[in-house]
Coordinates of C-alpha atoms in Angstrom, one line a residue:
M30 CA 134.9 128.5 108.2
P31 CA 131.6 126.7 108.3
T32 CA 131.5 123.5 110.4
D33 CA 130.7 120.3 108.4
I34 CA 128.0 118.0 109.6
V35 CA 128.9 114.4 108.8
M36 CA 127.2 111.1 108.9
P37 CA 128.7 109.5 112.1
Q38 CA 130.4 106.2 112.4
M39 CA 127.8 104.4 114.6
G40 CA 129.8 101.2 115.1
E41 CA 132.7 99.3 113.6
S42 CA 130.5 97.2 111.4
I43 CA 128.2 100.1 110.2
V44 CA 129.3 101.6 106.9
E45 CA 126.2 103.7 106.0
G46 CA 123.1 105.4 107.4
T47 CA 119.8 106.8 106.2
I48 CA 118.7 110.3 107.1
T49 CA 115.2 109.9 108.1
K50 CA 114.4 113.4 109.4
W51 CA 116.0 116.8 109.7
L52 CA 114.9 118.5 113.0
K53 CA 116.1 121.9 111.7
K54 CA 115.8 123.7 108.5
P55 CA 118.3 126.0 106.8
G56 CA 118.5 129.4 108.6
D57 CA 117.6 127.9 112.0
K58 CA 119.8 128.6 115.0
V59 CA 121.3 125.5 116.6
Q60 CA 123.2 124.9 119.8
R61 CA 126.0 122.4 120.2
D62 CA 124.7 118.9 121.2
E63 CA 121.2 119.9 120.3
P64 CA 119.4 117.2 118.3
L65 CA 119.9 118.1 114.6
F66 CA 118.8 115.2 112.5
E67 CA 117.7 111.6 112.8
I68 CA 119.3 108.6 111.1
S69 CA 118.5 104.9 110.8
T70 CA 121.1 102.1 110.5
D71 CA 121.0 98.4 110.5
K72 CA 121.5 98.5 114.3
V73 CA 119.7 101.6 115.8
D74 CA 117.7 104.6 115.0
A75 CA 119.4 107.6 116.6
E76 CA 119.3 111.4 117.0
I77 CA 122.5 113.0 116.0
P78 CA 123.6 116.2 117.9
A79 CA 124.9 119.3 116.3
P80 CA 128.7 119.4 116.2
A81 CA 128.7 123.2 116.9
S82 CA 126.7 126.2 117.8
G83 CA 125.6 128.6 115.1
V84 CA 123.1 128.6 112.2
L85 CA 122.2 125.7 110.0
Q86 CA 123.6 127.0 106.7
D87 CA 123.1 124.1 104.3
I88 CA 121.5 120.8 104.0
K89 CA 123.3 118.6 101.4
V90 CA 121.5 115.2 101.9
S91 CA 117.8 115.1 101.9
E92 CA 115.5 112.9 104.0
G93 CA 115.3 109.3 102.9
T94 CA 118.8 109.3 101.4
T95 CA 121.3 106.7 102.4
V96 CA 125.0 107.7 102.4
Q97 CA 128.3 106.4 103.6
V98 CA 129.7 107.2 107.0
N99 CA 131.8 110.5 107.2
T100 CA 129.8 112.0 104.3
V101 CA 129.2 115.6 104.8
V102 CA 125.4 116.0 105.0
G103 CA 125.2 119.7 105.8
T104 CA 127.1 122.8 107.2
I105 CA 126.7 125.1 110.3
A106 CA 127.7 128.8 110.0
T107 CA 129.7 129.7 113.1
D108 CA 131.7 132.6 114.5
G109 CA 129.1 135.2 113.4
E110 CA 129.0 134.1 109.8
S111 CA 125.9 135.0 107.9
A112 CA 123.5 132.2 107.1
A113 CA 122.0 134.3 104.3
A114 CA 123.0 131.7 101.8
A115 CA 120.7 129.3 103.5
S116 CA 117.7 131.3 102.3
K117 CA 118.7 130.9 98.7
P118 CA 116.9 128.1 96.6
V119 CA 118.9 124.9 96.9
A120 CA 118.9 122.2 94.3
A121 CA 117.7 118.8 95.3
P122 CA 120.3 117.4 97.7
Q123 CA 122.4 114.5 96.4
P124 CA 124.5 112.0 98.3
A125 CA 127.9 113.5 99.0
P126 CA 131.0 111.7 97.6
A127 CA 133.4 109.9 99.8
P128 CA 135.4 112.1 102.1
A129 CA 138.7 111.3 100.2
E130 CA 137.2 112.8 97.1
K131 CA 135.6 115.9 98.7
K132 CA 137.2 119.3 98.3
P133 CA 137.1 121.7 101.2
L134 CA 134.2 124.1 101.0
A135 CA 135.2 127.8 100.6
P136 CA 133.7 130.1 103.3
P137 CA 130.9 132.3 102.0
K138 CA 131.8 135.9 101.4
V139 CA 129.9 138.1 103.9
A140 CA 129.7 141.9 103.8
P141 CA 130.8 143.5 107.1
S142 CA 127.3 145.0 107.7
Q143 CA 125.7 141.5 107.4
A144 CA 128.2 139.9 109.8
E145 CA 127.6 142.7 112.4
Q146 CA 123.9 142.1 112.2
Q147 CA 124.1 138.4 112.6
P148 CA 123.9 137.5 116.4
V149 CA 126.8 135.3 117.6
P150 CA 125.5 132.2 119.5
A151 CA 126.6 132.2 123.0
P152 CA 129.4 129.5 123.7
A153 CA 128.4 126.5 125.7
P154 CA 129.4 126.6 129.4
A155 CA 132.8 125.1 130.2
H156 CA 131.4 122.3 132.3
E157 CA 129.3 121.1 129.3
E158 CA 132.2 121.2 126.9
E159 CA 134.3 119.0 129.2
D160 CA 131.5 116.6 130.3
H161 CA 131.9 113.7 127.9
A162 CA 130.2 111.2 130.2
R163 CA 126.8 112.7 130.0
S164 CA 124.4 112.4 127.1
P165 CA 123.4 115.2 124.7
L166 CA 119.9 115.1 126.0
V167 CA 121.1 115.7 129.7
R168 CA 123.3 118.5 128.5
K169 CA 120.4 120.0 126.6
I170 CA 118.1 120.0 129.6
A171 CA 120.9 121.4 131.8
R172 CA 121.4 124.2 129.3
E173 CA 117.7 125.0 129.1
H174 CA 117.3 125.2 132.9
N175 CA 120.8 126.8 133.6
V176 CA 121.9 123.8 135.7
N177 CA 125.5 123.0 136.6
L178 CA 125.8 119.3 136.1
S179 CA 128.5 118.9 138.7
Q180 CA 125.7 119.4 141.3
V181 CA 123.6 116.5 140.0
S182 CA 124.2 112.9 141.3
G183 CA 124.2 110.2 138.7
T184 CA 122.3 106.9 139.3
G185 CA 123.0 105.4 135.9
L186 CA 125.6 102.8 135.0
G187 CA 129.1 103.9 136.0
G188 CA 127.6 107.0 137.7
R189 CA 126.1 108.3 134.5
I190 CA 123.7 111.2 134.8
T191 CA 120.3 110.1 133.3
K192 CA 117.3 112.1 132.2
Q193 CA 115.5 111.0 135.3
D194 CA 118.4 112.2 137.6
I195 CA 118.3 115.8 136.1
M196 CA 114.5 115.9 136.2
A197 CA 114.4 114.8 139.8
F198 CA 117.1 117.5 140.6
L199 CA 114.9 120.2 139.0
E200 CA 111.8 119.0 140.9
R201 CA 113.8 119.2 144.2
T202 CA 115.1 122.6 143.4
E203 CA 111.6 123.9 142.6
A204 CA 110.2 122.3 145.8
T205 CA 112.8 123.8 148.1
A206 CA 112.8 127.3 146.6
A207 CA 111.2 129.7 149.0
P208 CA 108.9 132.4 147.7
G209 CA 110.8 135.6 147.1
A210 CA 114.2 133.9 147.3
S211 CA 117.0 135.7 145.5
A212 CA 117.7 132.6 143.4
P213 CA 114.4 131.2 142.2
A214 CA 114.3 127.6 140.9
P215 CA 114.7 127.3 137.2
A216 CA 111.6 127.3 135.2
R217 CA 111.0 124.6 132.7
A218 CA 111.1 125.7 129.2
P219 CA 108.0 124.7 127.3
Q220 CA 108.7 122.3 124.5
P221 CA 106.5 122.7 121.4
P222 CA 105.1 119.5 120.2
A223 CA 106.7 118.0 117.2
P224 CA 104.4 118.0 114.1
A225 CA 102.8 114.7 113.6
A226 CA 103.0 113.0 110.3
P227 CA 99.6 112.5 108.7
A228 CA 98.2 109.2 109.5
P229 CA 97.7 106.8 106.6
I230 CA 94.2 106.1 105.5
P231 CA 92.8 103.0 103.8
G232 CA 94.0 102.8 100.2
D233 CA 97.3 104.6 100.9
L234 CA 100.6 103.0 99.7
V235 CA 103.2 104.0 102.3
P236 CA 106.9 103.0 102.0
A237 CA 108.2 100.9 104.9
T238 CA 110.6 102.6 107.2
Q239 CA 114.2 101.4 107.5
M240 CA 113.5 99.9 110.9
R241 CA 110.5 98.1 109.6
K242 CA 112.5 96.6 106.8
I243 CA 115.2 95.4 109.2
I244 CA 112.6 93.8 111.5
A245 CA 111.0 92.0 108.6
Q246 CA 114.3 90.7 107.5
R247 CA 115.5 89.6 111.0
M248 CA 112.2 87.8 111.8
I249 CA 112.2 85.8 108.6
E250 CA 116.0 84.9 109.1
S251 CA 115.3 83.7 112.6
R252 CA 112.4 81.4 111.5
R253 CA 114.6 80.0 108.8
T254 CA 117.6 79.5 111.2
S255 CA 116.1 78.1 114.4
A256 CA 113.8 75.1 115.1
H257 CA 111.3 77.1 117.1
V258 CA 109.5 75.3 120.0
H259 CA 107.5 76.9 122.7
S260 CA 106.7 76.0 126.3
M261 CA 104.3 77.9 128.6
F262 CA 104.2 77.9 132.4
E263 CA 101.6 79.5 134.8
V264 CA 103.2 81.3 137.6
D265 CA 101.5 82.5 140.9
L266 CA 103.0 86.0 141.3
T267 CA 101.0 87.0 144.3
R268 CA 104.1 87.2 146.6
I269 CA 105.9 89.5 144.3
V270 CA 102.8 91.7 143.6
N271 CA 102.3 92.2 147.3
L272 CA 105.9 92.9 147.9
R273 CA 106.1 95.5 145.1
N274 CA 102.9 97.2 146.4
K275 CA 104.4 97.4 149.7
L276 CA 107.9 98.7 148.7
K277 CA 107.4 100.7 145.5
A278 CA 106.8 104.2 147.2
G279 CA 109.9 103.8 149.4
F280 CA 112.0 102.3 146.7
E281 CA 111.4 105.3 144.3
Q282 CA 112.1 107.8 147.2
R283 CA 115.3 106.2 148.2
H284 CA 116.7 105.4 144.7
G285 CA 115.0 107.8 142.3
A286 CA 113.8 104.9 140.2
R287 CA 110.4 103.3 139.8
L288 CA 110.1 99.7 141.0
T289 CA 108.7 97.6 138.1
F290 CA 108.1 93.9 137.6
M291 CA 110.8 93.5 134.9
P292 CA 113.8 93.1 137.2
F293 CA 112.0 90.2 139.0
F294 CA 111.7 88.3 135.8
V295 CA 115.2 89.2 134.7
R296 CA 116.7 88.0 138.0
A297 CA 114.7 84.8 138.0
A298 CA 115.9 84.1 134.4
I299 CA 119.5 84.8 135.4
I300 CA 119.3 82.3 138.2
A301 CA 117.9 79.6 135.8
L302 CA 120.4 80.5 133.1
Q303 CA 123.3 79.9 135.5
Q304 CA 121.8 76.5 136.3
F305 CA 121.1 75.6 132.6
P306 CA 124.0 77.3 130.6
I307 CA 122.8 75.7 127.4
V308 CA 119.9 78.0 127.3
N309 CA 122.4 80.9 127.4
A310 CA 124.5 79.4 124.6
S311 CA 124.4 80.0 120.9
M312 CA 125.2 78.0 117.7
E313 CA 128.5 78.8 115.8
G314 CA 128.6 76.8 112.7
E315 CA 128.4 73.2 113.9
S316 CA 129.7 74.1 117.4
I317 CA 128.1 75.5 120.5
R318 CA 129.4 78.6 122.2
Y319 CA 128.8 78.6 126.0
H320 CA 128.9 82.3 127.1
R321 CA 130.7 83.4 130.3
H322 CA 128.2 86.0 131.1
V323 CA 124.5 86.7 130.8
N324 CA 123.9 89.6 128.4
M325 CA 120.2 90.2 128.8
G326 CA 118.3 91.6 125.8
I327 CA 115.1 93.3 126.8
A328 CA 112.7 94.1 124.0
V329 CA 111.3 97.7 124.0
A330 CA 108.2 98.6 122.0
L331 CA 108.6 101.9 120.2
D332 CA 106.0 104.0 118.4
W333 CA 107.9 103.3 115.2
G334 CA 108.9 99.7 115.7
L335 CA 110.8 97.4 118.1
I336 CA 114.3 97.4 119.4
V337 CA 116.3 95.1 121.9
P338 CA 118.8 97.0 124.0
V339 CA 121.2 94.7 125.8
L340 CA 122.0 94.9 129.6
K341 CA 125.6 93.6 129.5
N342 CA 126.9 91.3 132.3
A343 CA 123.5 91.3 134.0
D344 CA 124.6 88.4 136.1
D345 CA 127.0 90.7 138.0
L346 CA 124.3 93.2 138.9
N347 CA 122.2 93.2 142.1
F348 CA 118.4 93.9 142.0
L349 CA 118.9 97.7 142.2
G350 CA 121.5 97.6 139.4
L351 CA 119.0 95.6 137.3
Q352 CA 116.2 98.1 137.8
R353 CA 118.4 101.0 137.0
G354 CA 119.9 99.4 133.9
I355 CA 116.5 98.4 132.5
T356 CA 115.1 101.9 133.1
D357 CA 118.1 103.6 131.5
L358 CA 118.1 101.4 128.4
G359 CA 114.3 101.7 128.0
E360 CA 114.4 105.6 128.3
R361 CA 117.3 105.9 125.8
A362 CA 115.7 103.5 123.4
R363 CA 112.6 105.7 123.3
S364 CA 114.6 108.9 122.9
K365 CA 116.9 107.4 120.2
K366 CA 120.0 107.8 122.4
L367 CA 121.2 104.1 122.2
K368 CA 124.6 103.3 120.8
P369 CA 125.1 100.4 118.3
E370 CA 127.1 98.4 120.8
E371 CA 124.1 98.6 123.2
V372 CA 122.0 96.6 120.9
E373 CA 124.5 93.9 120.2
G374 CA 125.9 90.8 122.1
S375 CA 122.8 89.5 123.8
T376 CA 122.8 85.9 125.0
F377 CA 119.2 85.7 126.1
T378 CA 116.1 87.9 125.5
I379 CA 113.0 88.8 127.5
T380 CA 110.0 90.4 125.8
N381 CA 106.8 91.7 127.5
P382 CA 103.7 91.5 125.5
G383 CA 101.7 91.5 128.7
Q384 CA 102.1 95.2 129.1
F385 CA 99.4 95.6 126.4
G386 CA 97.1 93.0 127.9
A387 CA 98.2 89.8 126.1
V388 CA 97.7 86.6 128.2
F389 CA 100.8 85.2 126.6
G390 CA 102.7 85.3 123.3
L391 CA 104.8 83.0 121.1
P392 CA 107.9 85.1 120.6
I393 CA 110.4 84.6 117.7
I394 CA 114.0 84.0 118.9
N395 CA 116.4 87.0 118.8
Q396 CA 119.4 85.6 116.8
P397 CA 121.9 84.5 117.6
N398 CA 120.3 83.6 121.0
S399 CA 119.0 80.1 121.6
A400 CA 115.9 81.2 123.6
I401 CA 113.6 84.1 124.4
M402 CA 111.1 84.3 127.3
G403 CA 107.8 86.1 126.8
V404 CA 106.1 87.6 129.8
G405 CA 102.3 87.8 129.7
G406 CA 99.8 90.1 131.5
I407 CA 99.4 89.8 135.3
A408 CA 95.8 89.1 136.2
K409 CA 93.8 88.2 139.3
V410 CA 92.2 84.8 138.9
P411 CA 90.6 82.1 141.2
L412 CA 93.2 79.5 141.8
V413 CA 93.4 76.2 143.8
V414 CA 95.9 76.5 146.5
T415 CA 97.2 73.9 148.8
D416 CA 98.3 74.6 152.4
A417 CA 101.1 72.9 154.4
D418 CA 98.6 70.1 155.6
G419 CA 97.6 69.3 152.0
N420 CA 94.2 71.0 152.2
D421 CA 92.9 72.6 149.0
S422 CA 91.0 75.9 148.8
I423 CA 90.2 78.5 146.1
A424 CA 91.7 81.9 146.5
I425 CA 92.2 85.0 144.5
R426 CA 95.8 85.0 143.2
S427 CA 97.8 87.2 140.8
V428 CA 98.9 85.0 137.9
V429 CA 101.2 85.4 134.9
H430 CA 101.9 83.2 132.0
L431 CA 105.5 82.8 130.9
T432 CA 106.5 81.4 127.5
L433 CA 109.9 80.1 126.5
G434 CA 110.6 80.1 122.8
Y435 CA 113.7 77.9 122.2
D436 CA 115.9 76.5 119.5
H437 CA 115.4 72.7 119.5
R438 CA 118.8 72.3 117.7
L439 CA 120.4 73.1 121.1
I440 CA 117.8 72.7 123.7
D441 CA 115.8 69.6 124.4
G442 CA 112.2 69.9 125.7
A443 CA 113.1 68.4 129.1
V444 CA 115.8 71.0 129.6
A445 CA 113.6 73.8 128.6
D446 CA 110.9 72.7 131.0
Q447 CA 113.4 72.3 133.9
F448 CA 114.6 75.8 133.1
M449 CA 111.1 77.2 133.3
A450 CA 110.3 75.2 136.4
L451 CA 113.2 76.9 138.1
V452 CA 112.1 80.4 136.9
K453 CA 108.6 79.5 138.3
R454 CA 109.9 78.4 141.7
T455 CA 112.2 81.4 142.1
L456 CA 109.3 83.9 141.4
E457 CA 106.7 82.1 143.5
N458 CA 109.1 81.8 146.5
W459 CA 110.9 85.1 146.1
S460 CA 113.3 85.7 148.9
E461 CA 116.0 88.1 147.5
E462 CA 116.4 91.6 148.9
V463 CA 114.8 94.2 146.7
G464 CA 116.3 97.3 148.2

């Protein structure tokens, strides 16, 4: 029997999804857990893996169509079945009816000679079948390079194996393989570049993507909901810049993760949020909800939009845990591997327009948060500094501008400024162990 491909349930509150792109065409071979198609929901854009190995037999729902969850969107021919039916002209796909109304598909009749000629896809290794804790992307890389994932140490949250972990394992294997050894290091399979969509030119009328529509809706809603006020502070980041330059090589060698500036800003914000819990609160009707933990939303710019994955219980993590969590969420956001629950439940948000050279920004609050901190670019500037004896001098310092956008319904200006003053002191007098 063919294996049905269904629109997945991407979260309790999500009832439908839009197929934005098929990554395979009818007649193509597919492997279990290989990315098969892309969807967009009101929470995330995601790549959906193939439910089985075989040949993509039929596409029932075309790109750009929105259907209910659990709708059959295609089928995969398995167990040596012929995919000859896939080569037949297919009528324009229509949204499939609800699962309760759908009748089971009858298997295609295949002549014995056709079945014998059709190669049977090799079954996935047992260790992949049983490994539910690792992402489809990691399993795909492991399959391409013939890597047993039980040999790879995970540095992600809860011991999860990340893309960076398996790529580092491959690099170590290649580096230690001696010439002429009986078991050479696995070669990296070349990945053909995905065909780029034609760039729009002046005069084109291009429909907005699902993500762009959602961003537009959320930004307007936030402006209408919150009384936006912004406060900007200049921070001397020289101590942290020097510390990072000194430690980044050893940090990456020890922990397998790049040392970035973001965990410094996140940690400083957490310290201030614990001192000023109203900044970590949110409005619920006419009441104020004070949250027990800091769920840190970190905006990630994508080629096709913007998304805010959430580092849950960030106040329970040490510096290394923050860096690993930030890196993991960022990588999976860019590879469309986030789950809906990983973009929900933030209590405070940090956005980083400075990575593109902006001096500062005036960010819009990420609802239902009451505040968002924008991080500007780090630049060397002449600055007046005062020594312990009160003598002033001009020195070259690394400076960053931080902006707090806050909801004046909850947060008074004095509280916002005290919050930012504590963030500034924490960063300028950094004393925590980095690792």
